[in-house]
Every structure is written in C-alpha cells, then in structure tokens.
mmCIF file of C-alpha atoms in Angstrom:
data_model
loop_
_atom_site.group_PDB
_atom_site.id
_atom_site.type_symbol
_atom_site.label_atom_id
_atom_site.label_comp_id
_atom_site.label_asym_id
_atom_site.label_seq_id
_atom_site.Cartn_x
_atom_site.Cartn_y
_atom_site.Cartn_z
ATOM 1 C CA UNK A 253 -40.068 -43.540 -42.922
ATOM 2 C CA UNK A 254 -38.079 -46.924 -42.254
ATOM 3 C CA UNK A 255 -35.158 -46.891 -39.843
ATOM 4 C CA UNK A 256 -32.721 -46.974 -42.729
ATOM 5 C CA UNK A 257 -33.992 -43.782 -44.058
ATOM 6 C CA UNK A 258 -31.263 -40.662 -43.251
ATOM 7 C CA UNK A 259 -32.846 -38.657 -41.047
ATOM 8 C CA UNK A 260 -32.717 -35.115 -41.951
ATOM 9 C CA UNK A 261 -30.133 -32.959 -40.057
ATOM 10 C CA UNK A 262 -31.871 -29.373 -39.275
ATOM 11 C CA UNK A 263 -29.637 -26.896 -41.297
ATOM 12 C CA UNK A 264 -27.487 -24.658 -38.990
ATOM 13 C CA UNK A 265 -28.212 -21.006 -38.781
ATOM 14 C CA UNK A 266 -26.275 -17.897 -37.989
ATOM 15 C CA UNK A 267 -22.869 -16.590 -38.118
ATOM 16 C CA UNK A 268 -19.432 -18.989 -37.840
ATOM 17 C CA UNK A 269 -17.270 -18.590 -34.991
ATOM 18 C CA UNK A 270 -14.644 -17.027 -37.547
ATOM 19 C CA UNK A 271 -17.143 -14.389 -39.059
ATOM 20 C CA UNK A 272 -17.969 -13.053 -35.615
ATOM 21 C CA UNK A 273 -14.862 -12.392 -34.670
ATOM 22 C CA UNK A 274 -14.436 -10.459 -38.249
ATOM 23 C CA UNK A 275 -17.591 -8.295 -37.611
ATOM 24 C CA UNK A 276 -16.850 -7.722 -33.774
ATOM 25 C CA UNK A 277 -13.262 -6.176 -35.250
ATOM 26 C CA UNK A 278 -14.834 -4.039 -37.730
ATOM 27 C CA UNK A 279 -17.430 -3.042 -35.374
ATOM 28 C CA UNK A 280 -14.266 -1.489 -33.005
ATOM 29 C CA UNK A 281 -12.517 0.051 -35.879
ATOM 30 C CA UNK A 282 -15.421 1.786 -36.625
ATOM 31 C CA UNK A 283 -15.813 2.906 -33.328
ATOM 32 C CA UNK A 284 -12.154 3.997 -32.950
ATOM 33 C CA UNK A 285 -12.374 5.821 -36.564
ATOM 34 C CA UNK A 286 -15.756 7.641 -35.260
ATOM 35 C CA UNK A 287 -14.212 8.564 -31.864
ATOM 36 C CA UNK A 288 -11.385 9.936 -33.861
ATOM 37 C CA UNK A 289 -13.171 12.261 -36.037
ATOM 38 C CA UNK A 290 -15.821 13.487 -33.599
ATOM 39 C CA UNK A 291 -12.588 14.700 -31.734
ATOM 40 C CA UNK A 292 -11.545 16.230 -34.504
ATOM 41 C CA UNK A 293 -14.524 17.845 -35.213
ATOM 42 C CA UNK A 294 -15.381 19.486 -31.620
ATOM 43 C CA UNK A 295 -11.614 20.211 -30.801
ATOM 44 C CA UNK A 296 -11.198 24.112 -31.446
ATOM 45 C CA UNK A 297 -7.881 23.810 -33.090
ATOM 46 C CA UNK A 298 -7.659 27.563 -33.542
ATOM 47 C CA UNK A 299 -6.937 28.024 -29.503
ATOM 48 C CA UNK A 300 -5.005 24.906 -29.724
ATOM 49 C CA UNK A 301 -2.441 26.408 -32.428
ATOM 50 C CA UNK A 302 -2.496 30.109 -30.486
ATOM 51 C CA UNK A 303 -1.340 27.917 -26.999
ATOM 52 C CA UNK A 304 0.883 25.090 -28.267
ATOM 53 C CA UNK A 305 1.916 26.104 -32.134
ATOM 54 C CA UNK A 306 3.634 29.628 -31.853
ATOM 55 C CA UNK A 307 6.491 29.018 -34.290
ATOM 56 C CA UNK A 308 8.354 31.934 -33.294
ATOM 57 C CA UNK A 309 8.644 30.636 -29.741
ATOM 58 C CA UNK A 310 10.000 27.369 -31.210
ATOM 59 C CA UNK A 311 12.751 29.291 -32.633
ATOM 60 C CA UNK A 312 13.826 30.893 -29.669
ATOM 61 C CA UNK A 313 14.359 27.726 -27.810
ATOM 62 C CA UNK A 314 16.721 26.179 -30.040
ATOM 63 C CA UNK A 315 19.744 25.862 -30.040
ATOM 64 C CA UNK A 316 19.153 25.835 -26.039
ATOM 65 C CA UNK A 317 16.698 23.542 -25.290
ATOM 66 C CA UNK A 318 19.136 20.820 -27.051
ATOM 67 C CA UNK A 319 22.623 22.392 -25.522
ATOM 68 C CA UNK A 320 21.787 23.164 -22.229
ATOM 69 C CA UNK A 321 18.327 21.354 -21.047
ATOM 70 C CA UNK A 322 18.195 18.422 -22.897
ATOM 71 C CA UNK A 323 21.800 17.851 -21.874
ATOM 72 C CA UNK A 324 21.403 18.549 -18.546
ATOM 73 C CA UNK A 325 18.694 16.111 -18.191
ATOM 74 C CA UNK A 326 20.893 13.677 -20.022
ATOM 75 C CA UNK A 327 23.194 14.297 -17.331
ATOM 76 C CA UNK A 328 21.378 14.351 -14.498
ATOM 77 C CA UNK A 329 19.856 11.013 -15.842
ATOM 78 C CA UNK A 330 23.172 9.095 -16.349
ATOM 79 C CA UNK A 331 24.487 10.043 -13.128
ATOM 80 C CA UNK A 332 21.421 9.071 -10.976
ATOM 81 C CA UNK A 333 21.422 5.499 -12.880
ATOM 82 C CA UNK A 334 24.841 5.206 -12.312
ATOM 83 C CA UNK A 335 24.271 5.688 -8.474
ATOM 84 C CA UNK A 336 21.484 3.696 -8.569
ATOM 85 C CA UNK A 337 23.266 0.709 -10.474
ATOM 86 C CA UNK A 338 26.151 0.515 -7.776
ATOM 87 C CA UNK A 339 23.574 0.939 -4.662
ATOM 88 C CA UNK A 340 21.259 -1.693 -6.344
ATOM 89 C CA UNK A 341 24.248 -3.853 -6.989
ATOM 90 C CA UNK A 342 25.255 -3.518 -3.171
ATOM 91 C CA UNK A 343 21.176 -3.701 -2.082
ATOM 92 C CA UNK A 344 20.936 -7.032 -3.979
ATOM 93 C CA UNK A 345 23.740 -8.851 -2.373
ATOM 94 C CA UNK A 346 22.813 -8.033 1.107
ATOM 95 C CA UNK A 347 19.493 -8.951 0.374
ATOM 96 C CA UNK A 348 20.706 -12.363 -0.556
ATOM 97 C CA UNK A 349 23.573 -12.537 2.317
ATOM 98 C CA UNK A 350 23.541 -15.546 5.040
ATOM 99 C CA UNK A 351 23.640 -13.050 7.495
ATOM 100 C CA UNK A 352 20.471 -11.873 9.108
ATOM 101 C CA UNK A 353 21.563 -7.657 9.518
ATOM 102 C CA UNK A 354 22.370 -7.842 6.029
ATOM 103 C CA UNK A 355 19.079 -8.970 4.725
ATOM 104 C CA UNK A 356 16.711 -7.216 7.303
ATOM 105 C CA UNK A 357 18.308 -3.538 6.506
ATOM 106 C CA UNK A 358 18.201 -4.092 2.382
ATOM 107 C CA UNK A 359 14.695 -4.910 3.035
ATOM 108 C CA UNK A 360 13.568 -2.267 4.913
ATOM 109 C CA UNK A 361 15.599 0.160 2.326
ATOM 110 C CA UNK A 362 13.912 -1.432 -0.424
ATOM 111 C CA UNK A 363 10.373 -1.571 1.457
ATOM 112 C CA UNK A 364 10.331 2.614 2.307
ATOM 113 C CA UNK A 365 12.307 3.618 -1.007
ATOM 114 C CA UNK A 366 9.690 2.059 -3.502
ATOM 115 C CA UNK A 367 7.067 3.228 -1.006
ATOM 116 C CA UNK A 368 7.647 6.637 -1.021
ATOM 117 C CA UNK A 369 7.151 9.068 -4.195
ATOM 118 C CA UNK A 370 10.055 10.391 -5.619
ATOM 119 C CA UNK A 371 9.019 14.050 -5.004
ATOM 120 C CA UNK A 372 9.509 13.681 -1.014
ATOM 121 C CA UNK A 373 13.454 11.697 -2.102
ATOM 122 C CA UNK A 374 14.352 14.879 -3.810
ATOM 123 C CA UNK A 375 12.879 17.093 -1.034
ATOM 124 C CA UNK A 376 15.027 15.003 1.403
ATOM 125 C CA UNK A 377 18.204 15.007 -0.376
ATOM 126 C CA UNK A 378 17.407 19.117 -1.048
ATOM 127 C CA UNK A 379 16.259 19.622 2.548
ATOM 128 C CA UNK A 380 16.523 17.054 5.493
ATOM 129 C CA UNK A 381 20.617 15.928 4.272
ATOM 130 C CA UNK A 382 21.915 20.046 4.984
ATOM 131 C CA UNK A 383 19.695 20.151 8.151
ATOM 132 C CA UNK A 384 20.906 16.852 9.946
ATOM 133 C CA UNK A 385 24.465 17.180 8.610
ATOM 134 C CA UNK A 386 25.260 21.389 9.147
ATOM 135 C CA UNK A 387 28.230 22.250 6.715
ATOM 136 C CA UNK A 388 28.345 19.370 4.762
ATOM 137 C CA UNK A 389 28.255 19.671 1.081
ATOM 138 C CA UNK A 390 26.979 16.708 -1.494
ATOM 139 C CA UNK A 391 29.934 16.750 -4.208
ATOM 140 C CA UNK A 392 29.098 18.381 -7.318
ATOM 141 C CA UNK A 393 26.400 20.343 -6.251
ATOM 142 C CA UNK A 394 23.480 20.285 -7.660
ATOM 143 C CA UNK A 395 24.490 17.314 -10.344
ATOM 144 C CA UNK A 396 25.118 15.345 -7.000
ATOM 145 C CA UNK A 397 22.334 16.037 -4.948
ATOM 146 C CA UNK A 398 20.173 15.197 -8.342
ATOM 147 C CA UNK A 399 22.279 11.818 -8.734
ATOM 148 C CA UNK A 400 21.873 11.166 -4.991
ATOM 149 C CA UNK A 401 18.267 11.893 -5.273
ATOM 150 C CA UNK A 402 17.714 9.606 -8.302
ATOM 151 C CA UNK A 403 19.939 6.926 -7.103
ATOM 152 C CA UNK A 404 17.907 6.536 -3.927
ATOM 153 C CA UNK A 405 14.776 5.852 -5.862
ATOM 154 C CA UNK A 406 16.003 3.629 -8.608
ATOM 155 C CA UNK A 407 18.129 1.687 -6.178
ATOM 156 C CA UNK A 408 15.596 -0.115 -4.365
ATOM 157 C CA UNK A 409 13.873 -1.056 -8.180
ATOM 158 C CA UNK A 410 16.909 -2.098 -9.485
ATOM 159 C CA UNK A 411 17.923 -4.048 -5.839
ATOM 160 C CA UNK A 412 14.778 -6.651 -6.676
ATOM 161 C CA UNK A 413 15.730 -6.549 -10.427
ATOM 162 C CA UNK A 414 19.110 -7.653 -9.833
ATOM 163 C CA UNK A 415 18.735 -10.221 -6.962
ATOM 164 C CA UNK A 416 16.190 -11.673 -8.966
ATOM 165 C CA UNK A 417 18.721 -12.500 -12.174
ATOM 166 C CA UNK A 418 20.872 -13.713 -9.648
ATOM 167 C CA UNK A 419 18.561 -16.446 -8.506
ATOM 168 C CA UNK A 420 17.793 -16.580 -12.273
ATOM 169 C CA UNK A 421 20.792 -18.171 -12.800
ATOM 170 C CA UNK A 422 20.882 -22.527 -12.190
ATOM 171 C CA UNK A 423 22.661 -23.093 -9.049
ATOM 172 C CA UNK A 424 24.750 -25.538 -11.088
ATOM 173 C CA UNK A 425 27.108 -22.544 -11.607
ATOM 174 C CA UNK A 426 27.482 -21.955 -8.580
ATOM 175 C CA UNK A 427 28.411 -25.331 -8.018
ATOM 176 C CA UNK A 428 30.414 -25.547 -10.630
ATOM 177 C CA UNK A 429 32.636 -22.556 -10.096
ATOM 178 C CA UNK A 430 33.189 -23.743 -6.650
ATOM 179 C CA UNK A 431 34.777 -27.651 -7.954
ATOM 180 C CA UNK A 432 37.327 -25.545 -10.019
ATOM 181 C CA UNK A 433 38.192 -23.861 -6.643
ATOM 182 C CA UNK A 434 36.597 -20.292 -7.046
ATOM 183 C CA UNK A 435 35.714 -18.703 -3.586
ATOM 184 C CA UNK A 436 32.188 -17.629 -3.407
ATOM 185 C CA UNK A 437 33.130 -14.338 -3.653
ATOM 186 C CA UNK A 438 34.866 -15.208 -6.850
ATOM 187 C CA UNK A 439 32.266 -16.998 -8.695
ATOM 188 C CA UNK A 440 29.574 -14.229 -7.959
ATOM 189 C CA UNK A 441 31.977 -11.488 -9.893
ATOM 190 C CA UNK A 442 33.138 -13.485 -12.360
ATOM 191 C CA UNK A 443 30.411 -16.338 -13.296
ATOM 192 C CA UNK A 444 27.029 -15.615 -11.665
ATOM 193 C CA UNK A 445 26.859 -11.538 -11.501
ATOM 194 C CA UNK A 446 27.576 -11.549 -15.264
ATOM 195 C CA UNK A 447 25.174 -14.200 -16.129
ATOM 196 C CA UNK A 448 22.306 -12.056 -14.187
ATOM 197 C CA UNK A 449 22.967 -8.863 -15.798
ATOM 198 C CA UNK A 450 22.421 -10.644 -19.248
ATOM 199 C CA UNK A 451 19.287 -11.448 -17.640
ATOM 200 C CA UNK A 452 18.123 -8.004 -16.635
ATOM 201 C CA UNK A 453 19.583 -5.803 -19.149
ATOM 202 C CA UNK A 454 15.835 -5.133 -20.173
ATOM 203 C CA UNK A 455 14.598 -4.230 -16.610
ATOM 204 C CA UNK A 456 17.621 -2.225 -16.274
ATOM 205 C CA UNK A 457 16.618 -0.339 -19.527
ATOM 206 C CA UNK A 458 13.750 0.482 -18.808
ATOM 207 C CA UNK A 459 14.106 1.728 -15.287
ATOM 208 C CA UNK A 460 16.848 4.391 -17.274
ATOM 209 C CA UNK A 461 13.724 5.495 -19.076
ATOM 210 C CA UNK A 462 11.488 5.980 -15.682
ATOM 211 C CA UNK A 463 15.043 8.033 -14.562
ATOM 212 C CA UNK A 464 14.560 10.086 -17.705
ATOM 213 C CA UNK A 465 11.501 11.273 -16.838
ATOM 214 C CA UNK A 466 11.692 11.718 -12.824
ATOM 215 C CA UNK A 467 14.527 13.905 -13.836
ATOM 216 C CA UNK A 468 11.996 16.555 -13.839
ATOM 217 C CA UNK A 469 12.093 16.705 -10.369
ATOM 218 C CA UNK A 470 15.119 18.342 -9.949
ATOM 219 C CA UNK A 471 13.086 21.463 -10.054
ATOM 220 C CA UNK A 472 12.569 21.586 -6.226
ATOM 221 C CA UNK A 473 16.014 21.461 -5.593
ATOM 222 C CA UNK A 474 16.718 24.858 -6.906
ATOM 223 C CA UNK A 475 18.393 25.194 -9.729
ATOM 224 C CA UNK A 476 20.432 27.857 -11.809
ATOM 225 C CA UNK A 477 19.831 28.898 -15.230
ATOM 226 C CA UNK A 478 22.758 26.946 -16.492
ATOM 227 C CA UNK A 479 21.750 23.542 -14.401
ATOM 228 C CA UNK A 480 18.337 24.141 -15.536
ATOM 229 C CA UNK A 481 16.742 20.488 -17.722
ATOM 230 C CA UNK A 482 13.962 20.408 -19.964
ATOM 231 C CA UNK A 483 10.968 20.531 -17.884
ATOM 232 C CA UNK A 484 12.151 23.541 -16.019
ATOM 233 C CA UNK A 485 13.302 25.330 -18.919
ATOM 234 C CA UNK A 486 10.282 25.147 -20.776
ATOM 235 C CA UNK A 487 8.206 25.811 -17.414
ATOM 236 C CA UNK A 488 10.449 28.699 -17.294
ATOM 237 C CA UNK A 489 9.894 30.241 -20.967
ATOM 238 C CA UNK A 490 5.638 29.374 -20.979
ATOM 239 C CA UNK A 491 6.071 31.721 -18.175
ATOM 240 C CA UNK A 492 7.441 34.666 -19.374
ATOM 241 C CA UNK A 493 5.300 34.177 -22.546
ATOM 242 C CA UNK A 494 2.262 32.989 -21.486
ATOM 243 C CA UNK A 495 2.100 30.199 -24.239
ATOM 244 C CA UNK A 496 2.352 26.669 -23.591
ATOM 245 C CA UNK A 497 4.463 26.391 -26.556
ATOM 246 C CA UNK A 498 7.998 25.712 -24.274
ATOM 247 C CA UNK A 499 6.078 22.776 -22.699
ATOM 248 C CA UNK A 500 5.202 21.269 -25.708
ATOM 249 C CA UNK A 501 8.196 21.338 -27.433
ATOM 250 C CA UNK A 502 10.117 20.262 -23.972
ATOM 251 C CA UNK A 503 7.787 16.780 -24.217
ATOM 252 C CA UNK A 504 8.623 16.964 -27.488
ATOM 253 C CA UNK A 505 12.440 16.460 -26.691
ATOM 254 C CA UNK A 506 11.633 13.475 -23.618
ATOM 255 C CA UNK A 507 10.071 12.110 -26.615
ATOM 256 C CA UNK A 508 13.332 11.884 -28.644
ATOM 257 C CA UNK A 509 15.008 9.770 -26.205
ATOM 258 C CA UNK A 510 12.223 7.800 -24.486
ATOM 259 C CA UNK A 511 11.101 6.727 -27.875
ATOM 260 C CA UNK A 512 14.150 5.309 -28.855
ATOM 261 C CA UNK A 513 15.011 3.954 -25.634
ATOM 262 C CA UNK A 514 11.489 2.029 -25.530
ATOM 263 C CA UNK A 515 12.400 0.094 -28.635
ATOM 264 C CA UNK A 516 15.796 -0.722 -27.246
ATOM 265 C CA UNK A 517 13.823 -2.071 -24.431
ATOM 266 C CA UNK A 518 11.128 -4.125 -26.594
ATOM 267 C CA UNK A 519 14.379 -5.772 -28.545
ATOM 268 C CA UNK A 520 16.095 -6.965 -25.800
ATOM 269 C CA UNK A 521 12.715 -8.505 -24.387
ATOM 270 C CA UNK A 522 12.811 -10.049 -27.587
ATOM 271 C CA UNK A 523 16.100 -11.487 -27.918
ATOM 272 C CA UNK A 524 15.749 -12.498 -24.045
ATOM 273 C CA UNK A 525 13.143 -14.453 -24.808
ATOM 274 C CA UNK A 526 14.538 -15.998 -28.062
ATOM 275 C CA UNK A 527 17.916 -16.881 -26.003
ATOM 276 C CA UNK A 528 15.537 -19.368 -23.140
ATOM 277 C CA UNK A 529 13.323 -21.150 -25.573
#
C-alpha cells in the first residue's frame, strides 16, 4: 500500500474503564447479599429468640429502664461533660500560656489522662481519692465521684480539642481586639474563645457520645439500686433471669440517644465545612 493509504488501527478489545468499575460493584453486592443470607441461613435463630427475645422480660423493664437507668446515665453523662468542659477549658489555656509551669503540667495531664483506660480513672476516683484523703467526701456522692471520674478522662480530649480552635482562629483577631484596647484576657473571653467553640462544637459532640457510653463504668464504683444506669441494670436483671434479654434491650436504649446524637454530629461537620469554603 502507498504511504497515503490509512493504515488500519487494530480494534481495541476488552472492557472500558467505566464498565469495570460497574462489574467490580456488582461483583461486591453480590458478595455482601451472599454473606448476608448464608448468615441467615446457619444462625439458629430459635436459641437466639429464647436468649435475647423474651417479651415478657421486656415488659418488666419498662417503665424502669427509661425512669431510673436511662436517666441516670443521662445524668451521670451531663455531669461528667460538664466537668470535663470546664477542666478542658482550663487544660487548654495553660497549655497555650507564656509561662513554662503552665504548659509543662497541662501536658503531662493530658499525656497520662488519654494514656490511661478509663476503667483504672474510675477505680482511682472510687479507690485511691478516700485512701490518700481519709474523711473526705466527693460532693454528691456517687453522681460526683461518676462526674469526677468522667471529667478526668474527657478533659484531657477536650484540652487538645479546644486549644486547637483556639489556634484555629486568624491571629488577626487577636490583633484586632487588642487596637480597640481589649486586654488579652479580654479578647480571649469575648472574641477568640467564642470563635473556637464554633469551631469545635462537632468534636465536642461527639466526645458527649464517647461519655455516653463510658458511663457504663460507673459499675465499679458501687452503686445503689436507685443510682443504678443502663448497663448495670440490665447486667443486674440477665442475672436473676438468666436471659440476655435486659442486655439487649439496655443497648437498645444507648442506641436511642447515640443514634441521634451521631447525626447531630455528622450535621454540624457539615455545616462546618460549608461555613470555610
């Protein structure tokens, strides 16, 4: 053939980019859909419903579980974030303080209370606190020792959250406050604190749900029947029944508020990130 022939382009073979990606989806959903029903197939739901499903058990919780263990956890919950909140706060500003004290002691707080699990916390506020201090009591009993306990783990979380929407916010605040004559002092209340929290509401939000759950702990402090929350009480009933029931419907109830909680969380990511683009 002469040069001015058009050569003949071999003809491509095999799947698009676009069609792979189609089959390699279908090929997972199938997957998932077969993984689903072989569970459903080997799982012997009989035992399952005689452990978890006794209806008559579910009855007997209620109106309890809702009036005295889910509020009790709601309490013990608020109370330790509330603790938490105000040592953070305190945590954060000595962490970013001029002075050296200030900075080494928030960071060795920070450094041993995120290090250590919050099971040894509650056995130190239940045990160590009476033994090095003889007679002393922690106001409101058991409520307090629970919202000291708490507040000494979320503190050091919520420490790093806050200083870090502090620094979030432009130094030309700062700056700016101070031209108008604010003291230091002033402008972090009134200009730069408020602007941070803005920032970390989210963060914030979602260390209330990792409160709601480490309320659990309050078990191994000792508790009455009246100060008893959800994971106790239904600890508490599957044990006089031998059923699992209590415990399923308990999880049930964290579920009710985490739930909601977590898409509190997920829209203020959202509008977060909608208010810096």
């Amino acid at each position: 053939m002469s040069g001015g022939d058009a050569q003949v382009q071999p003809r491509r073979s095999g799947l698009t980019r676009r069609q792979k990606r189609t089959l390699s989806r279908g090929a997972q959903y199938v997957l998932f859909v077969a993984a689903v029903i072989a569970l459903a197939v080997t799982a012997d739901w009989g035992r399952l419903k005689n452990q978890f499903a006794q209806w008559d058990l579910v009855r007997q919780m209620f109106p309890d579980v809702i009036t005295l263990a889910l509020k009790n956890t709601v309490l013990y919950t608020m109370s330790g974030f509330v603790v938490g909140l105000v040592l953070g706060m305190v945590i954060a500003l000595m962490r970013l303080s001029p002075v050296g004290p200030y900075r080494w002691v928030a960071g060795i707080y920070i450094e041993i209370f995120r290090g250590l699990p919050a099971l040894l916390i509650f056995v130190f506020v239940g045990v160590a606190v009476p033994l090095a201090f003889p007679g002393t009591e922690i106001p409101g009993g058991t409520y307090g020792k629970v919202a000291l306990a708490l507040g000494l783990v979320s503190a050091a979380y919520m420490a790093e959250t806050i200083r870090a929407g502090i620094q979030a916010v432009p130094k030309g605040q700062m700056e700016a406050a101070r031209s108008l004559g604010f003291s230091h002092a002033r402008a972090m209340v009134s200009i730069i604190i408020p602007q941070a929290f803005r920032i970390v509401i989210p963060p914030l939000t979602n260390e209330l749900v990792l409160l709601f759950k480490d309320s659990s702990l309050v078990l191994f402090l000792g508790v009455t029947l009246e100060e008893r929350e959800l994971t106790k009480f239904g600890r508490d009933l599957a044990s006089q029944t031998a059923n699992s029931t209590p415990i399923l419907v308990a999880g049930l109830c964290y579920l009710l508020v985490t739930i909601p909680l977590g898409f509190v969380v997920r829209r203020l990511e959202a509008k977060a990130g909608e208010a810096t683009k």
